[in-house]
PDB file of C-alpha atoms in Angstrom:
ATOM      1  CA  MET A   1      39.774  11.735 131.513  1.00 51.00           C
ATOM      2  CA  MET A   2      39.136  15.133 133.045  1.00 54.00           C
ATOM      3  CA  GLU A   3      41.691  17.811 132.349  1.00 57.00           C
ATOM      4  CA  SER A   4      42.561  20.266 134.978  1.00 57.00           C
ATOM      5  CA  VAL A   5      41.326  23.788 134.272  1.00 56.00           C
ATOM      6  CA  LEU A   6      44.632  25.029 135.583  1.00 54.00           C
ATOM      7  CA  LEU A   7      46.632  23.090 133.059  1.00 54.00           C
ATOM      8  CA  ASN A   8      46.682  25.884 130.497  1.00 55.00           C
ATOM      9  CA  THR A   9      47.340  28.628 132.896  1.00 54.00           C
ATOM     10  CA  SER A  10      50.666  30.306 132.616  1.00 52.00           C
ATOM     11  CA  VAL A  11      51.604  29.479 136.172  1.00 53.00           C
ATOM     12  CA  LEU A  12      51.617  25.712 135.678  1.00 54.00           C
ATOM     13  CA  ARG A  13      52.588  25.772 132.005  1.00 55.00           C
ATOM     14  CA  PRO A  14      54.369  29.029 131.343  1.00 54.00           C
ATOM     15  CA  LYS A  15      54.628  28.441 127.593  1.00 55.00           C
ATOM     16  CA  ALA A  16      50.993  27.451 127.106  1.00 51.00           C
ATOM     17  CA  HIS A  17      49.780  30.939 126.239  1.00 53.00           C
ATOM     18  CA  LYS A  18      52.394  31.212 123.524  1.00 55.00           C
ATOM     19  CA  ALA A  19      51.493  27.942 121.719  1.00 55.00           C
ATOM     20  CA  LYS A  20      49.678  28.801 118.472  1.00 60.00           C
ATOM     21  CA  LYS A  21      47.323  26.496 116.657  1.00 63.00           C
ATOM     22  CA  SER A  22      48.570  25.392 113.235  1.00 64.00           C
ATOM     23  CA  ILE A  23      46.610  27.130 110.443  1.00 68.00           C
ATOM     24  CA  VAL A  24      47.398  24.506 107.761  1.00 65.00           C
ATOM     25  CA  ALA A  25      44.559  21.969 107.681  1.00 66.00           C
ATOM     26  CA  ASP A  26      45.423  18.509 106.475  1.00 68.00           C
ATOM     27  CA  LEU A  27      42.903  17.534 103.801  1.00 71.00           C
ATOM     28  CA  LEU A  28      42.646  13.898 102.830  1.00 79.00           C
ATOM     29  CA  LEU A  29      43.505  14.381  99.157  1.00 80.00           C
ATOM     30  CA  THR A  30      43.742  10.722  98.174  1.00 83.00           C
ATOM     31  CA  ALA A  31      39.984  10.222  98.484  1.00 87.00           C
ATOM     32  CA  LEU A  32      39.378  13.355  96.427  1.00 87.00           C
ATOM     33  CA  ILE A  33      41.673  12.122  93.662  1.00 87.00           C
ATOM     34  CA  ASP A  34      39.919   8.726  93.706  1.00 90.00           C
ATOM     35  CA  ALA A  35      36.548  10.394  93.204  1.00 91.00           C
ATOM     36  CA  PHE A  36      37.897  12.645  90.448  1.00 91.00           C
ATOM     37  CA  SER A  37      39.501   9.705  88.646  1.00 91.00           C
ATOM     38  CA  ILE A  38      36.234   7.747  88.681  1.00 93.00           C
ATOM     39  CA  LEU A  39      34.411  10.799  87.290  1.00 91.00           C
ATOM     40  CA  VAL A  40      36.980  11.243  84.517  1.00 91.00           C
ATOM     41  CA  ILE A  41      36.804   7.541  83.548  1.00 92.00           C
ATOM     42  CA  PHE A  42      32.979   7.618  83.504  1.00 90.00           C
ATOM     43  CA  LEU A  43      32.902  10.763  81.352  1.00 87.00           C
ATOM     44  CA  LEU A  44      35.553   9.434  78.985  1.00 87.00           C
ATOM     45  CA  MET A  45      33.571   6.228  78.472  1.00 84.00           C
ATOM     46  CA  ASN A  46      30.440   8.217  77.594  1.00 77.00           C
ATOM     47  CA  PHE A  47      32.317  10.672  75.428  1.00 75.00           C
ATOM     48  CA  SER A  48      31.026  10.839  71.889  1.00 66.00           C
ATOM     49  CA  SER A  49      33.799  11.551  69.424  1.00 61.00           C
ATOM     50  CA  THR A  50      31.346  12.071  66.569  1.00 58.00           C
ATOM     51  CA  GLY A  51      29.853  15.103  68.264  1.00 55.00           C
ATOM     52  CA  GLU A  52      26.324  16.348  67.970  1.00 64.00           C
ATOM     53  CA  ILE A  53      25.047  15.858  64.451  1.00 71.00           C
ATOM     54  CA  LEU A  54      21.495  17.005  65.036  1.00 76.00           C
ATOM     55  CA  PHE A  55      20.257  20.134  66.656  1.00 79.00           C
ATOM     56  CA  ILE A  56      16.866  19.289  68.110  1.00 80.00           C
ATOM     57  CA  GLY A  57      14.542  22.255  68.464  1.00 79.00           C
ATOM     58  CA  LYS A  58      12.603  23.080  71.594  1.00 80.00           C
ATOM     59  CA  GLY A  59       9.217  21.864  70.382  1.00 82.00           C
ATOM     60  CA  THR A  60      10.516  18.724  68.689  1.00 86.00           C
ATOM     61  CA  GLU A  61      10.422  15.320  70.325  1.00 89.00           C
ATOM     62  CA  LEU A  62      11.977  12.490  68.392  1.00 90.00           C
ATOM     63  CA  PRO A  63      10.312   9.049  68.454  1.00 92.00           C
ATOM     64  CA  LYS A  64      12.010   6.371  70.548  1.00 92.00           C
ATOM     65  CA  ALA A  65      13.244   2.985  69.368  1.00 92.00           C
ATOM     66  CA  HIS A  66      15.386   0.048  70.493  1.00 90.00           C
ATOM     67  CA  ALA A  67      16.886  -1.201  67.227  1.00 87.00           C
ATOM     68  CA  VAL A  68      18.733   1.952  66.253  1.00 87.00           C
ATOM     69  CA  GLU A  69      21.784   2.364  64.116  1.00 87.00           C
ATOM     70  CA  PRO A  70      24.482   4.946  64.750  1.00 84.00           C
ATOM     71  CA  LEU A  71      23.763   8.305  63.204  1.00 83.00           C
ATOM     72  CA  GLU A  72      25.869   9.340  60.232  1.00 83.00           C
ATOM     73  CA  ARG A  73      26.365  12.734  58.689  1.00 83.00           C
ATOM     74  CA  THR A  74      24.082  12.943  55.650  1.00 86.00           C
ATOM     75  CA  LEU A  75      21.852  15.568  54.093  1.00 88.00           C
ATOM     76  CA  LEU A  76      19.537  16.670  56.885  1.00 89.00           C
ATOM     77  CA  VAL A  77      15.877  17.344  56.264  1.00 91.00           C
ATOM     78  CA  LYS A  78      14.180  18.776  59.317  1.00 91.00           C
ATOM     79  CA  VAL A  79      10.497  19.344  60.019  1.00 90.00           C
ATOM     80  CA  GLU A  80       9.683  21.969  62.638  1.00 87.00           C
ATOM     81  CA  THR A  81       6.232  23.472  63.152  1.00 82.00           C
ATOM     82  CA  GLU A  82       5.145  22.198  59.731  1.00 79.00           C
ATOM     83  CA  LYS A  83       8.062  23.961  58.030  1.00 88.00           C
ATOM     84  CA  ILE A  84      10.709  22.051  56.122  1.00 91.00           C
ATOM     85  CA  TYR A  85      14.397  22.845  56.463  1.00 91.00           C
ATOM     86  CA  VAL A  86      17.181  21.356  54.367  1.00 89.00           C
ATOM     87  CA  GLU A  87      20.479  21.841  56.177  1.00 86.00           C
ATOM     88  CA  ASP A  88      18.889  24.597  58.313  1.00 82.00           C
ATOM     89  CA  LYS A  89      17.580  26.547  55.303  1.00 88.00           C
ATOM     90  CA  GLU A  90      13.828  26.769  54.972  1.00 90.00           C
ATOM     91  CA  VAL A  91      12.492  25.206  51.803  1.00 89.00           C
ATOM     92  CA  ALA A  92       8.948  25.276  50.460  1.00 90.00           C
ATOM     93  CA  LEU A  93       7.417  21.867  49.827  1.00 85.00           C
ATOM     94  CA  GLY A  94       7.180  22.587  46.106  1.00 87.00           C
ATOM     95  CA  GLN A  95      10.914  23.291  45.898  1.00 89.00           C
ATOM     96  CA  LEU A  96      12.023  20.327  47.981  1.00 89.00           C
ATOM     97  CA  VAL A  97      12.553  17.952  45.047  1.00 90.00           C
ATOM     98  CA  GLN A  98      14.717  20.518  43.224  1.00 90.00           C
ATOM     99  CA  ARG A  99      16.708  21.223  46.404  1.00 89.00           C
ATOM    100  CA  LEU A 100      17.357  17.500  46.933  1.00 88.00           C
ATOM    101  CA  VAL A 101      18.327  17.017  43.274  1.00 88.00           C
ATOM    102  CA  ASP A 102      20.781  19.925  43.595  1.00 87.00           C
ATOM    103  CA  ALA A 103      22.239  18.394  46.747  1.00 84.00           C
ATOM    104  CA  ARG A 104      22.755  15.099  44.911  1.00 81.00           C
ATOM    105  CA  LYS A 105      24.444  16.875  42.006  1.00 80.00           C
ATOM    106  CA  ASN A 106      26.777  18.639  44.421  1.00 77.00           C
ATOM    107  CA  GLY A 107      28.193  15.291  45.388  1.00 70.00           C
ATOM    108  CA  GLN A 108      26.381  14.690  48.630  1.00 63.00           C
ATOM    109  CA  GLN A 109      25.350  11.120  49.433  1.00 68.00           C
ATOM    110  CA  GLU A 110      22.148   9.572  48.184  1.00 81.00           C
ATOM    111  CA  THR A 111      20.837   9.377  51.699  1.00 88.00           C
ATOM    112  CA  ILE A 112      18.860  11.813  53.770  1.00 90.00           C
ATOM    113  CA  THR A 113      18.320  11.996  57.506  1.00 91.00           C
ATOM    114  CA  LEU A 114      14.782  12.976  58.386  1.00 91.00           C
ATOM    115  CA  GLN A 115      14.262  14.680  61.717  1.00 92.00           C
ATOM    116  CA  ALA A 116      10.620  15.115  62.664  1.00 91.00           C
ATOM    117  CA  ASP A 117       8.426  15.324  65.732  1.00 92.00           C
ATOM    118  CA  ARG A 118       6.951  12.037  66.951  1.00 91.00           C
ATOM    119  CA  ARG A 119       3.379  13.429  66.945  1.00 91.00           C
ATOM    120  CA  LEU A 120       3.440  14.407  63.299  1.00 91.00           C
ATOM    121  CA  LYS A 121       0.968  12.702  60.965  1.00 91.00           C
ATOM    122  CA  TYR A 122       2.162  10.535  58.113  1.00 91.00           C
ATOM    123  CA  ASP A 123       0.326  12.814  55.706  1.00 90.00           C
ATOM    124  CA  PHE A 124       3.170  15.318  56.064  1.00 90.00           C
ATOM    125  CA  ILE A 125       6.025  12.804  56.300  1.00 91.00           C
ATOM    126  CA  SER A 126       4.791  11.104  53.137  1.00 91.00           C
ATOM    127  CA  GLN A 127       5.305  14.280  51.124  1.00 91.00           C
ATOM    128  CA  ILE A 128       8.979  14.354  52.120  1.00 91.00           C
ATOM    129  CA  VAL A 129       9.371  10.620  51.404  1.00 90.00           C
ATOM    130  CA  GLN A 130       7.789  11.186  47.995  1.00 90.00           C
ATOM    131  CA  ALA A 131      10.027  14.174  47.277  1.00 90.00           C
ATOM    132  CA  ALA A 132      13.093  12.078  48.183  1.00 89.00           C
ATOM    133  CA  ASN A 133      11.902   9.322  45.848  1.00 87.00           C
ATOM    134  CA  HIS A 134      11.400  11.815  43.010  1.00 88.00           C
ATOM    135  CA  ALA A 135      14.903  13.183  43.612  1.00 87.00           C
ATOM    136  CA  GLY A 136      16.318   9.663  43.307  1.00 86.00           C
ATOM    137  CA  ILE A 137      17.184   9.293  46.969  1.00 87.00           C
ATOM    138  CA  SER A 138      16.608   5.695  47.954  1.00 83.00           C
ATOM    139  CA  GLN A 139      17.773   5.657  51.551  1.00 89.00           C
ATOM    140  CA  ILE A 140      16.063   7.549  54.324  1.00 91.00           C
ATOM    141  CA  LYS A 141      17.317   7.590  57.883  1.00 92.00           C
ATOM    142  CA  PHE A 142      14.636   8.510  60.393  1.00 92.00           C
ATOM    143  CA  ALA A 143      16.270  10.185  63.370  1.00 91.00           C
ATOM    144  CA  VAL A 144      15.176   8.507  66.611  1.00 91.00           C
ATOM    145  CA  MET A 145      16.154   8.511  70.258  1.00 88.00           C
ATOM    146  CA  ALA A 146      17.650   5.280  71.543  1.00 85.00           C
ATOM    147  CA  LYS A 147      15.505   3.762  74.317  1.00 81.00           C
TER     148      LYS A 147
ATOM    149  CA  LEU B   1      78.973   7.272 110.776  1.00 57.00           C
ATOM    150  CA  LYS B   2      76.431   6.158 108.212  1.00 61.00           C
ATOM    151  CA  LYS B   3      73.604   8.546 107.772  1.00 64.00           C
ATOM    152  CA  HIS B   4      70.289   6.867 106.887  1.00 69.00           C
ATOM    153  CA  LYS B   5      68.205   8.503 104.203  1.00 70.00           C
ATOM    154  CA  HIS B   6      64.642   9.201 105.138  1.00 72.00           C
ATOM    155  CA  LEU B   7      62.430   6.889 103.031  1.00 74.00           C
ATOM    156  CA  ASP B   8      59.106   8.710 103.463  1.00 74.00           C
ATOM    157  CA  PHE B   9      58.324  11.190 100.766  1.00 74.00           C
ATOM    158  CA  GLU B  10      55.273  13.174  99.917  1.00 75.00           C
ATOM    159  CA  LEU B  11      53.816  13.548  96.451  1.00 77.00           C
ATOM    160  CA  ASN B  12      52.555  16.963  95.564  1.00 82.00           C
ATOM    161  CA  LEU B  13      48.938  16.176  94.802  1.00 82.00           C
ATOM    162  CA  ILE B  14      47.813  19.665  93.851  1.00 86.00           C
ATOM    163  CA  PRO B  15      48.838  19.387  90.126  1.00 89.00           C
ATOM    164  CA  PHE B  16      46.960  16.066  89.919  1.00 88.00           C
ATOM    165  CA  ILE B  17      43.826  17.705  91.249  1.00 89.00           C
ATOM    166  CA  ASP B  18      44.246  20.621  88.842  1.00 92.00           C
ATOM    167  CA  LEU B  19      44.604  18.294  85.884  1.00 91.00           C
ATOM    168  CA  LEU B  20      41.637  16.140  86.866  1.00 91.00           C
ATOM    169  CA  SER B  21      39.462  19.200  87.475  1.00 93.00           C
ATOM    170  CA  VAL B  22      40.255  20.575  84.012  1.00 94.00           C
ATOM    171  CA  CYS B  23      39.524  17.136  82.508  1.00 91.00           C
ATOM    172  CA  ILE B  24      36.172  16.918  84.294  1.00 92.00           C
ATOM    173  CA  CYS B  25      35.151  20.435  83.241  1.00 93.00           C
ATOM    174  CA  PHE B  26      36.066  19.757  79.609  1.00 90.00           C
ATOM    175  CA  LEU B  27      34.265  16.412  79.503  1.00 88.00           C
ATOM    176  CA  LEU B  28      31.162  17.780  81.219  1.00 88.00           C
ATOM    177  CA  LEU B  29      30.954  20.693  78.795  1.00 87.00           C
ATOM    178  CA  THR B  30      31.446  18.588  75.664  1.00 82.00           C
ATOM    179  CA  ALA B  31      29.331  15.598  76.719  1.00 78.00           C
ATOM    180  CA  VAL B  32      26.433  14.628  74.461  1.00 73.00           C
ATOM    181  CA  TRP B  33      23.686  13.516  76.799  1.00 73.00           C
ATOM    182  CA  LEU B  34      21.084  12.609  74.167  1.00 73.00           C
ATOM    183  CA  ASN B  35      21.588   9.278  72.484  1.00 79.00           C
ATOM    184  CA  VAL B  36      20.318   9.878  68.962  1.00 84.00           C
ATOM    185  CA  GLY B  37      20.347   7.101  66.384  1.00 86.00           C
ATOM    186  CA  SER B  38      18.607   6.360  63.126  1.00 88.00           C
ATOM    187  CA  MET B  39      16.085   3.923  61.701  1.00 88.00           C
ATOM    188  CA  ASP B  40      17.175   3.151  58.172  1.00 89.00           C
ATOM    189  CA  VAL B  41      14.691   2.627  55.378  1.00 88.00           C
ATOM    190  CA  LYS B  42      15.400   1.674  51.782  1.00 84.00           C
ATOM    191  CA  GLN B  43      12.918   2.964  49.278  1.00 78.00           C
ATOM    192  CA  ALA B  44      12.243   1.455  45.866  1.00 70.00           C
ATOM    193  CA  ILE B  45      12.658   4.236  43.335  1.00 62.00           C
ATOM    194  CA  GLY B  46      11.615   2.174  40.326  1.00 62.00           C
ATOM    195  CA  GLY B  47      14.732   2.008  38.211  1.00 58.00           C
ATOM    196  CA  GLN B  48      14.383  -1.662  37.360  1.00 59.00           C
ATOM    197  CA  ALA B  49      11.772  -3.552  35.349  1.00 62.00           C
ATOM    198  CA  GLN B  50       9.452  -5.752  37.408  1.00 62.00           C
ATOM    199  CA  ALA B  51      10.373  -8.855  35.395  1.00 63.00           C
ATOM    200  CA  GLU B  52      14.071  -8.362  36.217  1.00 65.00           C
ATOM    201  CA  THR B  53      13.467  -7.959  39.913  1.00 67.00           C
ATOM    202  CA  LYS B  54      14.354 -11.024  41.925  1.00 72.00           C
ATOM    203  CA  LYS B  55      11.317 -12.227  43.813  1.00 79.00           C
ATOM    204  CA  GLN B  56      11.706 -12.620  47.537  1.00 84.00           C
ATOM    205  CA  PRO B  57       9.233 -13.120  50.364  1.00 87.00           C
ATOM    206  CA  THR B  58       7.744  -9.749  51.248  1.00 89.00           C
ATOM    207  CA  LEU B  59       5.585  -8.821  54.193  1.00 90.00           C
ATOM    208  CA  TRP B  60       3.126  -5.998  53.647  1.00 91.00           C
ATOM    209  CA  VAL B  61       1.885  -4.271  56.765  1.00 91.00           C
ATOM    210  CA  HIS B  62      -1.223  -2.152  56.226  1.00 92.00           C
ATOM    211  CA  ILE B  63      -2.005   0.164  59.110  1.00 90.00           C
ATOM    212  CA  VAL B  64      -5.793   0.193  59.184  1.00 87.00           C
ATOM    213  CA  GLY B  65      -6.259   2.436  62.213  1.00 78.00           C
ATOM    214  CA  SER B  66      -7.486   2.037  65.784  1.00 78.00           C
ATOM    215  CA  GLY B  67      -4.625  -0.349  66.553  1.00 82.00           C
ATOM    216  CA  GLN B  68      -5.522  -2.815  63.806  1.00 87.00           C
ATOM    217  CA  LEU B  69      -2.975  -4.077  61.288  1.00 90.00           C
ATOM    218  CA  ASN B  70      -3.432  -6.173  58.169  1.00 90.00           C
ATOM    219  CA  LEU B  71      -0.544  -8.465  57.296  1.00 90.00           C
ATOM    220  CA  GLU B  72      -0.036  -9.860  53.833  1.00 90.00           C
ATOM    221  CA  LEU B  73       2.800 -12.183  52.943  1.00 88.00           C
ATOM    222  CA  GLN B  74       3.719 -12.320  49.273  1.00 86.00           C
ATOM    223  CA  ASP B  75       5.982 -14.681  47.317  1.00 84.00           C
ATOM    224  CA  SER B  76       6.243 -17.124  50.171  1.00 79.00           C
ATOM    225  CA  SER B  77       6.591 -20.855  49.634  1.00 79.00           C
ATOM    226  CA  ASN B  78       6.753 -22.161  53.202  1.00 78.00           C
ATOM    227  CA  VAL B  79       3.858 -20.391  54.893  1.00 78.00           C
ATOM    228  CA  PRO B  80       0.399 -22.009  54.534  1.00 80.00           C
ATOM    229  CA  ALA B  81      -2.126 -19.935  52.567  1.00 80.00           C
ATOM    230  CA  GLN B  82      -4.404 -19.261  55.560  1.00 79.00           C
ATOM    231  CA  TYR B  83      -1.543 -17.467  57.384  1.00 78.00           C
ATOM    232  CA  GLN B  84      -0.495 -15.373  54.409  1.00 83.00           C
ATOM    233  CA  LYS B  85      -3.276 -12.856  55.006  1.00 87.00           C
ATOM    234  CA  MET B  86      -4.331 -11.965  58.507  1.00 87.00           C
ATOM    235  CA  SER B  87      -5.560  -9.123  60.622  1.00 89.00           C
ATOM    236  CA  VAL B  88      -3.911  -8.548  64.003  1.00 88.00           C
ATOM    237  CA  LYS B  89      -4.022  -6.013  66.788  1.00 90.00           C
ATOM    238  CA  SER B  90      -0.901  -3.916  67.313  1.00 85.00           C
ATOM    239  CA  THR B  91      -0.285  -5.716  70.632  1.00 88.00           C
ATOM    240  CA  GLU B  92      -0.203  -9.096  68.855  1.00 88.00           C
ATOM    241  CA  PHE B  93       1.844  -7.840  65.924  1.00 89.00           C
ATOM    242  CA  LYS B  94       5.256  -8.889  67.184  1.00 89.00           C
ATOM    243  CA  THR B  95       4.172 -12.468  67.976  1.00 90.00           C
ATOM    244  CA  ALA B  96       2.431 -12.848  64.609  1.00 89.00           C
ATOM    245  CA  VAL B  97       5.450 -11.646  62.629  1.00 89.00           C
ATOM    246  CA  ALA B  98       7.811 -13.773  64.735  1.00 90.00           C
ATOM    247  CA  GLN B  99       5.726 -16.846  63.793  1.00 89.00           C
ATOM    248  CA  LEU B 100       5.845 -15.925  60.106  1.00 88.00           C
ATOM    249  CA  LYS B 101       9.607 -15.466  60.373  1.00 88.00           C
ATOM    250  CA  LYS B 102       9.867 -18.920  61.941  1.00 88.00           C
ATOM    251  CA  LEU B 103       7.996 -20.490  59.037  1.00 87.00           C
ATOM    252  CA  GLN B 104       9.822 -18.406  56.425  1.00 86.00           C
ATOM    253  CA  PRO B 105      13.359 -17.839  57.781  1.00 87.00           C
ATOM    254  CA  ASN B 106      14.535 -15.921  54.689  1.00 86.00           C
ATOM    255  CA  LEU B 107      11.840 -13.286  55.202  1.00 86.00           C
ATOM    256  CA  SER B 108      13.750 -10.031  55.532  1.00 87.00           C
ATOM    257  CA  LEU B 109      11.758  -7.488  53.547  1.00 89.00           C
ATOM    258  CA  ALA B 110       8.785  -5.628  54.980  1.00 90.00           C
ATOM    259  CA  LEU B 111       6.831  -2.765  53.470  1.00 91.00           C
ATOM    260  CA  ILE B 112       4.703  -0.533  55.645  1.00 91.00           C
ATOM    261  CA  ARG B 113       1.648   1.166  54.233  1.00 92.00           C
ATOM    262  CA  PRO B 114       0.383   3.769  56.711  1.00 91.00           C
ATOM    263  CA  GLN B 115      -2.704   5.929  56.402  1.00 91.00           C
ATOM    264  CA  ALA B 116      -2.696   9.725  56.200  1.00 90.00           C
ATOM    265  CA  ALA B 117      -3.770  10.032  59.842  1.00 91.00           C
ATOM    266  CA  THR B 118      -1.198   7.538  61.159  1.00 92.00           C
ATOM    267  CA  ILE B 119       1.096   9.061  63.755  1.00 92.00           C
ATOM    268  CA  TYR B 120       4.797   9.045  62.864  1.00 92.00           C
ATOM    269  CA  GLU B 121       5.686   7.483  66.234  1.00 92.00           C
ATOM    270  CA  ASP B 122       3.471   4.440  65.502  1.00 91.00           C
ATOM    271  CA  ILE B 123       5.306   3.838  62.220  1.00 93.00           C
ATOM    272  CA  ILE B 124       8.664   3.979  64.001  1.00 93.00           C
ATOM    273  CA  ASP B 125       7.319   1.531  66.632  1.00 92.00           C
ATOM    274  CA  LEU B 126       6.358  -0.894  63.865  1.00 92.00           C
ATOM    275  CA  MET B 127       9.787  -0.568  62.248  1.00 92.00           C
ATOM    276  CA  ASP B 128      11.429  -1.129  65.614  1.00 93.00           C
ATOM    277  CA  ASN B 129       9.419  -4.329  66.145  1.00 91.00           C
ATOM    278  CA  LEU B 130      10.201  -5.579  62.650  1.00 92.00           C
ATOM    279  CA  LYS B 131      13.916  -4.905  63.047  1.00 92.00           C
ATOM    280  CA  SER B 132      14.042  -6.639  66.414  1.00 91.00           C
ATOM    281  CA  ILE B 133      12.457  -9.756  64.845  1.00 90.00           C
ATOM    282  CA  GLY B 134      15.086  -9.788  62.089  1.00 89.00           C
ATOM    283  CA  LEU B 135      13.428  -8.057  59.154  1.00 88.00           C
ATOM    284  CA  LYS B 136      16.217  -5.726  58.186  1.00 87.00           C
ATOM    285  CA  ASP B 137      15.051  -4.342  54.843  1.00 88.00           C
ATOM    286  CA  LEU B 138      12.202  -1.972  55.483  1.00 90.00           C
ATOM    287  CA  GLY B 139      10.300   0.378  53.239  1.00 89.00           C
ATOM    288  CA  VAL B 140       7.515   2.897  53.698  1.00 89.00           C
ATOM    289  CA  VAL B 141       4.906   3.384  51.014  1.00 88.00           C
ATOM    290  CA  PRO B 142       4.131   7.039  50.277  1.00 85.00           C
ATOM    291  CA  LEU B 143       0.448   8.018  50.131  1.00 82.00           C
TER     292      LEU B 143
END
């Protein structure tokens, strides 16, 4: 329906020029709360209470696997750019057995978690496996990414 | 005169939004996006005499190279002799082991013998296949 152009003039509607537009905008908050609730539920379901056990370096890519077991906190042996780290302290290959024996004596579990790049050759991995065997560590957990 | 109470009321939604926003920020900041797990391996460290060790069916997987694998089944009573030693391609590996597992249901131990040049990822793939078939006790032979 067409509105008369004279309708808002002060002659026909004297109070029209005084009517102010309301500044308060009515937002539809229920939809916003719905979306927020869904986000919170999704994030809570994916929340890991164990936290991040491994710190994966920039150049390291872990191998992927389906049949993975949950990661536990054990003695961490990390291989990065052909250097070996035990609990973030660099260790020479020759001293690895002694370092692992010391860790066992200090009451840490007889298990190690091995974190290495997927492209590494077994030649290098084998030396760590051998060192673990010499130190009396029978269980090795290879850190992998779940597919 | 009875005065009717107005039944409509409005909830103040702003605190809800504040709370949910804080929750979302906290959860987004603390979320662990990478799903890291582990592939467990039990190594024999030679503390027991061979005669005392209980014999159980054992599958040896020799990684020959260029996608070829040699399978050797030891201490098995159910599997015919011609199937106890075979050479398979890595693509046929899962089917071959699944057949051996069918013939020898108590087969749960597998030992992997890689070569020096074998890529770590290929060993993990083999372990993954073996675990998915039901061979839970795995070991890797050092060089």
